[in-house]
Short mmCIF file of C-alpha atoms in Angstrom, two decimals:
data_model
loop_
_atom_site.label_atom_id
_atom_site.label_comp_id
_atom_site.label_asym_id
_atom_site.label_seq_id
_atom_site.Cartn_x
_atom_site.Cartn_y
_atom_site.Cartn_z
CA UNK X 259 69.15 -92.91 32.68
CA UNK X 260 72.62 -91.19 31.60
CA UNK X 261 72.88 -87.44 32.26
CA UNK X 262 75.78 -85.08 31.10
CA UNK X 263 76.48 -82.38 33.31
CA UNK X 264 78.60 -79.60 33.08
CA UNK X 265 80.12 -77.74 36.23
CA UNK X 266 82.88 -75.34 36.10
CA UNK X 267 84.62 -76.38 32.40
CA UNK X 268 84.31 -80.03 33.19
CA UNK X 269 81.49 -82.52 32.00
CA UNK X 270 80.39 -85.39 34.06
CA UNK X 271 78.47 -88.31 31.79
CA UNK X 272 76.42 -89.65 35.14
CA UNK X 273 74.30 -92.79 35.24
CA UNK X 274 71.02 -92.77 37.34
CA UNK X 275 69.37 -95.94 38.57
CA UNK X 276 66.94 -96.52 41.51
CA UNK X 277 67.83 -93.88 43.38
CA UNK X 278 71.89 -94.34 42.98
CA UNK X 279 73.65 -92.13 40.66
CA UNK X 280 77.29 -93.20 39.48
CA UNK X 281 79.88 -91.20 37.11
CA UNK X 282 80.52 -93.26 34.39
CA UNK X 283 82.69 -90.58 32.69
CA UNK X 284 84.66 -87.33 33.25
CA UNK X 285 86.11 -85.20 30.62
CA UNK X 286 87.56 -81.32 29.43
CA UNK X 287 84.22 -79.33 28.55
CA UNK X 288 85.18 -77.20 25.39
CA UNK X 289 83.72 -74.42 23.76
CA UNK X 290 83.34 -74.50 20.03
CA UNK X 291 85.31 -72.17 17.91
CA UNK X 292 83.89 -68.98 16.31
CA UNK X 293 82.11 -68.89 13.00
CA UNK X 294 84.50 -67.04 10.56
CA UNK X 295 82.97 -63.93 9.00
CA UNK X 296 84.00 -63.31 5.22
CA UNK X 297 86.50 -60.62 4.61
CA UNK X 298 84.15 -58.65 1.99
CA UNK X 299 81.29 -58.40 5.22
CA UNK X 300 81.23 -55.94 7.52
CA UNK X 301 80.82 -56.84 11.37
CA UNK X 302 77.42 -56.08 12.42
CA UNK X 303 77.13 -54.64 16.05
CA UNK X 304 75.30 -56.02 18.20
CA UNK X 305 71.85 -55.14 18.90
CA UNK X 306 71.63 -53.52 23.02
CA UNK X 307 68.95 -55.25 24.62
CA UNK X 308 66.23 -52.81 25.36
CA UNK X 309 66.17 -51.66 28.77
CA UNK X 310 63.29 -52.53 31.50
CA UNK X 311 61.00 -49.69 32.77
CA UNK X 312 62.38 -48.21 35.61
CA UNK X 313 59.96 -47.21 38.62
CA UNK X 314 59.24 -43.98 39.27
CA UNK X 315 60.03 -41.57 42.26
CA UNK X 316 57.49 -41.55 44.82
CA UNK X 317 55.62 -38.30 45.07
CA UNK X 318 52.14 -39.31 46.60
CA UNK X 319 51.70 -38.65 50.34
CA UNK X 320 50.14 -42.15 51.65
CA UNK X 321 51.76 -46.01 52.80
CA UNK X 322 54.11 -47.55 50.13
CA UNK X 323 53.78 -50.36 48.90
CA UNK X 324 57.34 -52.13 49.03
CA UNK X 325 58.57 -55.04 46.86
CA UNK X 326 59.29 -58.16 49.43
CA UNK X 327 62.02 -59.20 46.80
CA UNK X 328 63.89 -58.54 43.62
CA UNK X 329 61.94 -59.20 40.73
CA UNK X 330 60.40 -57.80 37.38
CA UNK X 331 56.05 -56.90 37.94
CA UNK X 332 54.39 -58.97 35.12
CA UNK X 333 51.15 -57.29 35.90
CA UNK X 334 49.50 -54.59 37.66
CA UNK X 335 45.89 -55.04 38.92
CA UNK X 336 44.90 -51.42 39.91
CA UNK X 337 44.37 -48.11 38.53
CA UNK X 338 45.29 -45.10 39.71
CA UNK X 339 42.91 -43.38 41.66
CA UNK X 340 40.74 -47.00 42.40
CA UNK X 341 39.31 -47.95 45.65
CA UNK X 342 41.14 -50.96 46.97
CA UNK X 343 40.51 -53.49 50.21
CA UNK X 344 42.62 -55.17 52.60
CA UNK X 345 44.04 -58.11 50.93
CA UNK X 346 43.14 -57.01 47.36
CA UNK X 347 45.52 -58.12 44.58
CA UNK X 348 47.74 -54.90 43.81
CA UNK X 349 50.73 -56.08 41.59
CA UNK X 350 52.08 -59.69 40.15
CA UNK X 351 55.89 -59.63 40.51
CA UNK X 352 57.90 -62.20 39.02
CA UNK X 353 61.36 -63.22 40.58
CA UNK X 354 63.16 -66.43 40.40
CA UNK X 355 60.74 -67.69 37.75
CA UNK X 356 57.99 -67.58 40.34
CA UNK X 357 55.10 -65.43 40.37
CA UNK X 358 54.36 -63.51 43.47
CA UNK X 359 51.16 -62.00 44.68
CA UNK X 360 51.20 -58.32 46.35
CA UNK X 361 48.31 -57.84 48.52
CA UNK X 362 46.97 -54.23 50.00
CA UNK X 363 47.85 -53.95 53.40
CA UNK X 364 44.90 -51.89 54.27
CA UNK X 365 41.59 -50.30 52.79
CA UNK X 366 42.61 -47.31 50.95
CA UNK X 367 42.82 -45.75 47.67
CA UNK X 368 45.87 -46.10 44.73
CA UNK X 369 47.50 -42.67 44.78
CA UNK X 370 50.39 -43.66 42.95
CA UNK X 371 51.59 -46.50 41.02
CA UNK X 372 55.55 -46.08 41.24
CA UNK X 373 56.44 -50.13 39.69
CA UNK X 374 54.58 -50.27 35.92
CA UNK X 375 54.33 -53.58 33.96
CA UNK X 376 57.80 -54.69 33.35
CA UNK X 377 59.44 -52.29 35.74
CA UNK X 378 62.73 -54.18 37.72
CA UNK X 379 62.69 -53.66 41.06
CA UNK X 380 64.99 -54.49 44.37
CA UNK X 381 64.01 -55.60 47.74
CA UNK X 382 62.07 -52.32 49.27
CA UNK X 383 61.21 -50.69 46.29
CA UNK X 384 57.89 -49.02 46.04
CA UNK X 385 55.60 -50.30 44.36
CA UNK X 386 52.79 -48.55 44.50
CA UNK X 387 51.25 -45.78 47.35
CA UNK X 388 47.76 -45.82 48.92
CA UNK X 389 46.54 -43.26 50.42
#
């Protein structure tokens, strides 16, 4: 198999075989040149990506709930105000293309969910509080 890879500006044409790989070719990666606009159009601006969620502040009294990593939550399994167990599924938070389950520490209730559905969140963020 032949692979082209490209690592910092420089492409490498590689040949696989077995179990050995050998460069068969190494070259200038280039980028190709911008698409002219007419003079008569006008230069549309670009559309701002739309922003994430961001968590809310923490104002339940109770245990937090704290991300283990940096991630986005894809899901959120509990409702305010719902019963939960020890080991329950609480949140699904996505990082590095991965999908990670957060369990309840303890039996308890939800009195807060600080992370919603597609909220970004660092290491130690809450997530959500039981009481």
């Amino acid at each position: 198999m032949k692979y082209k890879v490209t690592l910092n500006g420089r492409t490498y044409e590689v040949e696989v075989e077995a179990g050995k790989a050998m460069l068969v070719d190494e070259y200038e990666a280039y980028a190709p040149a911008p698409a002219v606009a007419p003079a008569a159009a006008a230069p549309a601006a670009p559309a701002a990506p739309a922003a994430a969620p961001a968590a809310a502040a923490v104002t339940a009294a109770g245990e937090t709930v704290a991300a283990p990593m940096p991630g986005t939550v894809l899901r959120v399994e509990v409702t305010q105000g719902a019963a939960v167990k020890e080991g329950q599924l609480l949140v699904v938070l996505e990082a590095m293309k991965m999908e990670n389950e957060i369990l309840a520490p303890k039996d308890g209730t939800v009195a807060q969910i600080v992370a919603p559905k597609g909220s970004t969140v660092e290491t130690g963020s809450p997530l959500i509080v039981l009481a």
